[in-house]
PDB file of C-alpha atoms in Angstrom:
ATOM      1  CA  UNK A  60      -8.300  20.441   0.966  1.00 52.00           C
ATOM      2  CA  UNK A  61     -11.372  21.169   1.983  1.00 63.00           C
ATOM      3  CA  UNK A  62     -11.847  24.122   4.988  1.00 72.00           C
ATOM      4  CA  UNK A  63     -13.066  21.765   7.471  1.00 74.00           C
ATOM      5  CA  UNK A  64     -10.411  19.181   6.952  1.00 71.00           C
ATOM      6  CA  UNK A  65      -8.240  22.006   6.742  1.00 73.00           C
ATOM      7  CA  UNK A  66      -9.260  23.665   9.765  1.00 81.00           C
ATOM      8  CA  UNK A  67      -8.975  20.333  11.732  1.00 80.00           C
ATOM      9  CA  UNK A  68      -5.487  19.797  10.780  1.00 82.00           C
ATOM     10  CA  UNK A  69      -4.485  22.810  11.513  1.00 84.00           C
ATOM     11  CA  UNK A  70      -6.423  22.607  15.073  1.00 86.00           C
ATOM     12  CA  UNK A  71      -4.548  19.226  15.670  1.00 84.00           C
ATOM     13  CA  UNK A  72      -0.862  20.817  14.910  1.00 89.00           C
ATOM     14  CA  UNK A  73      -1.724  23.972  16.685  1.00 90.00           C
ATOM     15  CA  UNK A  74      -0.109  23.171  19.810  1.00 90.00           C
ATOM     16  CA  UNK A  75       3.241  20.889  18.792  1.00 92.00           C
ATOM     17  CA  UNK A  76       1.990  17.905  20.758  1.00 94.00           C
ATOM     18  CA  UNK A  77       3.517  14.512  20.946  1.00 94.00           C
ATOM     19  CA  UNK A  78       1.251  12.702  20.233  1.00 95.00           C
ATOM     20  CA  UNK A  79      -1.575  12.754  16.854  1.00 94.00           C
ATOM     21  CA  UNK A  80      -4.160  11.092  16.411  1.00 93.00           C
ATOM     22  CA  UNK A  81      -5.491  11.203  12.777  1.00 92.00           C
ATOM     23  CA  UNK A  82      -8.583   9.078  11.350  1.00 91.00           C
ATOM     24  CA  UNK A  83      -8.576   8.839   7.943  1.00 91.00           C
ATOM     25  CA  UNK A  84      -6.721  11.920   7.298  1.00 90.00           C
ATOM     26  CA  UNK A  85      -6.648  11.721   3.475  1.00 89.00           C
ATOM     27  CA  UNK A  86     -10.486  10.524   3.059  1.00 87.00           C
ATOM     28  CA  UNK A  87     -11.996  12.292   0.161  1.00 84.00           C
ATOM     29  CA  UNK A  88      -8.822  14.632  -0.236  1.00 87.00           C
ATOM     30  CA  UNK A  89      -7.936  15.177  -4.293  1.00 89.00           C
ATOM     31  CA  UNK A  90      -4.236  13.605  -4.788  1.00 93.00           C
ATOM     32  CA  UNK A  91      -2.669  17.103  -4.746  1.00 92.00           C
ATOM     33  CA  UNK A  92      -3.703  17.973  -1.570  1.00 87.00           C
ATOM     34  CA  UNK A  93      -3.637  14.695  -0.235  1.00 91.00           C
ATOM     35  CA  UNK A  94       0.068  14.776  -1.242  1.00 94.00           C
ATOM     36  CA  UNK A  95       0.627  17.928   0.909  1.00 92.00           C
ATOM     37  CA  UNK A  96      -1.272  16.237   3.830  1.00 92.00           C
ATOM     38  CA  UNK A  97       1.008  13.330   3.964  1.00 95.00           C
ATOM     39  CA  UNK A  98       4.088  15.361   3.261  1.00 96.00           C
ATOM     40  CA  UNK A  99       2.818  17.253   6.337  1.00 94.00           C
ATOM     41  CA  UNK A 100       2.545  14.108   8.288  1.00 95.00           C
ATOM     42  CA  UNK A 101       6.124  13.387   7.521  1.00 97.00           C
ATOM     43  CA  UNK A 102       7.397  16.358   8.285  1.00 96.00           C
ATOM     44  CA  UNK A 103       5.925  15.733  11.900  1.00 96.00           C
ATOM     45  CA  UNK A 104       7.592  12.197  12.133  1.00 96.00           C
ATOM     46  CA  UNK A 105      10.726  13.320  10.943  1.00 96.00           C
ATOM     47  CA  UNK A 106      10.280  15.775  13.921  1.00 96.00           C
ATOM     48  CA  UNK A 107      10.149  12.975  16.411  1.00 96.00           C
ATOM     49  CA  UNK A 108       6.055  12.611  16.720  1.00 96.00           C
ATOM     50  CA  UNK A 109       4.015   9.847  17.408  1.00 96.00           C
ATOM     51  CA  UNK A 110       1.456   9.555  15.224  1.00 96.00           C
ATOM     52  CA  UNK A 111      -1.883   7.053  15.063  1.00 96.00           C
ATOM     53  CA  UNK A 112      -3.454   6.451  12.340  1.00 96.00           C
ATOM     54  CA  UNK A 113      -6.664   4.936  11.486  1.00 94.00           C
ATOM     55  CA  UNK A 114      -7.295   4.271   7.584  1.00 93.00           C
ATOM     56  CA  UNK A 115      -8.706   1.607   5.101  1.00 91.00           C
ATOM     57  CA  UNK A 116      -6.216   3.094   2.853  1.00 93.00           C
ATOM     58  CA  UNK A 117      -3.310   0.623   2.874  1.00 94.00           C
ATOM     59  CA  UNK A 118      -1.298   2.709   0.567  1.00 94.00           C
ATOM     60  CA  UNK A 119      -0.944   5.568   3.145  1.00 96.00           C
ATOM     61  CA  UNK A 120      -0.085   3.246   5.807  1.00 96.00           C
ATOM     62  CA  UNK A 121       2.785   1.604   3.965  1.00 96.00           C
ATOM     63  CA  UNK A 122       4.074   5.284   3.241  1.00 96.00           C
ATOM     64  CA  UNK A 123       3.593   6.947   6.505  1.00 97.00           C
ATOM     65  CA  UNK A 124       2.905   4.429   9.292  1.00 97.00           C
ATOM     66  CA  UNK A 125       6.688   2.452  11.061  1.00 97.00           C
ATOM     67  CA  UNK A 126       4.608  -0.192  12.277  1.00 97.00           C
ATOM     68  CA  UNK A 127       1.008  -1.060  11.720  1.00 97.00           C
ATOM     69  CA  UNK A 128      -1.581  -3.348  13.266  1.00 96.00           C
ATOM     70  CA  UNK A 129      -4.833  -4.751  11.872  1.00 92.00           C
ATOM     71  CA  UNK A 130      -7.662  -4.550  14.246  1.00 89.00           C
ATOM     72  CA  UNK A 131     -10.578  -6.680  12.809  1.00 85.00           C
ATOM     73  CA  UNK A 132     -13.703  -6.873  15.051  1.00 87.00           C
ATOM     74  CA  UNK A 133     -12.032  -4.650  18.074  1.00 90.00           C
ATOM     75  CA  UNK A 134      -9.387  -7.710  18.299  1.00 90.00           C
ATOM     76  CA  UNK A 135      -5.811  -6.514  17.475  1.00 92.00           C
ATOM     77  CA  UNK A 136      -4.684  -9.386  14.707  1.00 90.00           C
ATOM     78  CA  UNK A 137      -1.051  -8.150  14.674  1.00 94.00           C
ATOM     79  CA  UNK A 138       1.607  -5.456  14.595  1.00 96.00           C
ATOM     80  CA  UNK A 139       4.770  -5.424  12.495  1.00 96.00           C
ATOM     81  CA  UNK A 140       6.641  -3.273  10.394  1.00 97.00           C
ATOM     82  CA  UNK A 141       5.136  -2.715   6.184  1.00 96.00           C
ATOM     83  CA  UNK A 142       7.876  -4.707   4.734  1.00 94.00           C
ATOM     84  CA  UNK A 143       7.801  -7.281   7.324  1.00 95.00           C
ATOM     85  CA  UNK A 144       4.516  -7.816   6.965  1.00 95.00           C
ATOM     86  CA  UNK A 145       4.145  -7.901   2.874  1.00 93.00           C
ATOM     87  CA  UNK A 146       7.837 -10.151   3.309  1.00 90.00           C
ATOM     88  CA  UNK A 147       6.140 -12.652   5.972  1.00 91.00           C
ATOM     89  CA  UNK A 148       2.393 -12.500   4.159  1.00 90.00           C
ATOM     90  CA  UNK A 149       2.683 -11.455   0.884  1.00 87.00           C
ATOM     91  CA  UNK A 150       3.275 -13.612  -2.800  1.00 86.00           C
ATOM     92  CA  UNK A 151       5.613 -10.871  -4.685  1.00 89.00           C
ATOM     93  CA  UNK A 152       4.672 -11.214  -8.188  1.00 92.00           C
ATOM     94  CA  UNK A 153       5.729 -10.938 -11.564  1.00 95.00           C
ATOM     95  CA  UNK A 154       3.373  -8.610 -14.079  1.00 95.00           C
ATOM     96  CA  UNK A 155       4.059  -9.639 -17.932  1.00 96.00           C
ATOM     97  CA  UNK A 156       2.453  -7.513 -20.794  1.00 96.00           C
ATOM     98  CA  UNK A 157       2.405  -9.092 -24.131  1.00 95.00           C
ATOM     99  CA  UNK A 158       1.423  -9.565 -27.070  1.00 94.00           C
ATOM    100  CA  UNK A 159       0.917 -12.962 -29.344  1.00 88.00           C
ATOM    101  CA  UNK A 160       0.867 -13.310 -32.989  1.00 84.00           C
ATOM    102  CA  UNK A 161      -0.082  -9.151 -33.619  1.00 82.00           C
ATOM    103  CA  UNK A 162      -2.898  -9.276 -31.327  1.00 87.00           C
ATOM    104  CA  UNK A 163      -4.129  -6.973 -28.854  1.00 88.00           C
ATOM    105  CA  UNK A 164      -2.191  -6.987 -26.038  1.00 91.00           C
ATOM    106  CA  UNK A 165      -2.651  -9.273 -22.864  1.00 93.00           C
ATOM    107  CA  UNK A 166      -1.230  -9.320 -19.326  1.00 95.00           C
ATOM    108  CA  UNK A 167      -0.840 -12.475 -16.896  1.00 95.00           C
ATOM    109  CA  UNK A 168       0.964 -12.392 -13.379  1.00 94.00           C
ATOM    110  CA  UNK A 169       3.224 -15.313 -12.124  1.00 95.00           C
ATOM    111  CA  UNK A 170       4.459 -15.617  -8.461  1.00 92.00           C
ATOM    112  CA  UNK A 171       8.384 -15.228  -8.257  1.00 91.00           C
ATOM    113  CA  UNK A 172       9.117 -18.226  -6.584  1.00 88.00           C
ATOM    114  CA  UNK A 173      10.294 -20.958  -8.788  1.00 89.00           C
ATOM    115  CA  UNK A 174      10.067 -18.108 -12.020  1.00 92.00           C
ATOM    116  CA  UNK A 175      12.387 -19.779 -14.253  1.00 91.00           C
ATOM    117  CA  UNK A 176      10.830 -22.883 -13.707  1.00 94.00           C
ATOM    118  CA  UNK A 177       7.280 -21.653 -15.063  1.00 95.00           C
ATOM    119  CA  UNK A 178       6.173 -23.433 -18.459  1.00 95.00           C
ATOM    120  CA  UNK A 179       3.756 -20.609 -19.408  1.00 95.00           C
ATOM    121  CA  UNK A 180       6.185 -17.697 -18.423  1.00 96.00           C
ATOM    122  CA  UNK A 181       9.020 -19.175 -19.988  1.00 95.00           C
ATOM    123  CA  UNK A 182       6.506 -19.919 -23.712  1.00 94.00           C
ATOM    124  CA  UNK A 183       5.860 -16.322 -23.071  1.00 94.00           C
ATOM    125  CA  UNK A 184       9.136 -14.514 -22.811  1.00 93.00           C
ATOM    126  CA  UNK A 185      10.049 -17.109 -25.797  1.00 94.00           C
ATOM    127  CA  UNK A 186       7.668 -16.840 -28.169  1.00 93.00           C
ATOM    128  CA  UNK A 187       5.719 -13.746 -28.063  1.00 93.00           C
ATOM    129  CA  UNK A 188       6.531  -9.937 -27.681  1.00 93.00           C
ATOM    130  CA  UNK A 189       7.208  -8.624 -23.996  1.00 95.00           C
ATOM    131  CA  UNK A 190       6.112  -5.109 -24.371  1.00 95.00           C
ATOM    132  CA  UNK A 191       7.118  -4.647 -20.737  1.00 95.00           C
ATOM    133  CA  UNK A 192       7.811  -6.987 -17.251  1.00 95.00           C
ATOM    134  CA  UNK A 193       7.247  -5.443 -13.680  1.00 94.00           C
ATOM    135  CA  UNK A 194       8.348  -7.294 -10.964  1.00 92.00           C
ATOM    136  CA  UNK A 195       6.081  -6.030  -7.536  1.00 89.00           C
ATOM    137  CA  UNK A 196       6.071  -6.814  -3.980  1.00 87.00           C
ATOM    138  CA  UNK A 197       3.300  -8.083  -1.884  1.00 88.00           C
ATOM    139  CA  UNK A 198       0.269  -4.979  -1.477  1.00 90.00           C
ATOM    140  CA  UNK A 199      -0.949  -4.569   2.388  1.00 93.00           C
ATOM    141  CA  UNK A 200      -4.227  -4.794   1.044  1.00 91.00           C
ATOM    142  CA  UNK A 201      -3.330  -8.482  -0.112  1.00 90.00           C
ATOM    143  CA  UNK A 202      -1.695  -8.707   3.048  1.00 92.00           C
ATOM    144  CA  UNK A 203      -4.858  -7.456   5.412  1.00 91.00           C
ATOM    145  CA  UNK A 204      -7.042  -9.802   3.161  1.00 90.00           C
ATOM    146  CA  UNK A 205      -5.336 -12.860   4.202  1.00 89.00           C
ATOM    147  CA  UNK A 206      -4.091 -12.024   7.721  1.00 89.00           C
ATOM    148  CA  UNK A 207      -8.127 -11.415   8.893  1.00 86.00           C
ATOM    149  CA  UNK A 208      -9.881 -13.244   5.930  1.00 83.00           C
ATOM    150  CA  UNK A 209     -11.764 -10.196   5.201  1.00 70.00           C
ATOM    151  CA  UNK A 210     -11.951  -6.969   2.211  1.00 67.00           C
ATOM    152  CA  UNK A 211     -11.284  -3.513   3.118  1.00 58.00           C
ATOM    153  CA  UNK A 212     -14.219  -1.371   3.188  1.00 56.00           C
TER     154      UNK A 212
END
C-alpha cells in the first residue's frame, strides 16, 4: 500500500467511528495489499460499521458492500442487495471450452435458461471434447451496464 493511502486509512480508523466513508479505497492498490484493505474493511463491518463506498470497481462492491446503489448523472437509479440485483438484472450464463476435431481450443457462452433446449450446446457437449463447463452468475458490471445504459469508467 502505498504511505499516503496508508496513512489515510489509518487516519480514517483512528478514532472507531460509525460511520466511513471510503472513495475508491482499493484504486491503484497491488492485489496483495488490496486484499488486506478489504479484509480490513470487513473486519470493520463485522464490527457493526457503516460503511460508504464509492468505486467503479464492481467486484469490490459485490464483496464488501450489503446493499448498493447506482448513481448515474447525480440521479440515484436504484438500491438493492448484490444478489438481488445480478438475480433481477442479470442473464447467468453458461461458459463451454472445447475443442473440435483436434483443433485449438474454442470457448462459446449460452444463457441458462432453456440450456437443454440449445441446438448448438447440445452438438457441442455431443460431438466434440468439453475440456471444461463453468456455469456463472450475472457480473454487476453487466448489471450497471444495463440498469443506466452506460460503461464503467
Amino acid at each position: 500500500m502505498s504511505s499516503y493511502v496508508r496513512l489515510n486509512f489509518i487516519r480514517a480508523l483512528m478514532h472507531d467511528p460509525d460511520i466511513l466513508f471510503l472513495d475508491e479505497p482499493t484504486s491503484g492498490l497491488d492485489p496483495v495489499n488490496a486484499r488486506i484493505l478489504k479484509d480490513i474493511i470487513l473486519d470493520q463491518k463485522a464490527k457493526g460499521k457503516t460503511i460508504f463506498i464509492t468505486t467503479h470497481n464492481m467486484h469490490d462492491a459485490d464483496e464488501l458492500c450489503d446493499r448498493i446503489s447506482f448513481i448515474v448523472d447525480g440521479e440515484l437509479m436504484i438500491t438493492e442487495t448484490p444478489k438481488k440485483l445480478k438475480l433481477k438484472h442479470g442473464k447467468p450464463k453458461v461458459r463451454v471450452e472445447y475443442s473440435e476435431n483436434g483443433r485449438a481450443a474454442k470457448v462459446e457462452e449460452f444463457p441458462i435458461a432453456n440450456l437443454g433446449k440449445d441446438s448448438r450446446f447440445l452438438e457441442i457437449v455431443k460431438n466434440c471434447e468439453v475440456i471444461s463447463i463453468h456455469s456463472q452468475e450475472a457480473s454487476l458490471d453487466e448489471v450497471f451496464i444495463k440498469i443506466t445504459g452506460k460503461n464503467l469508467v
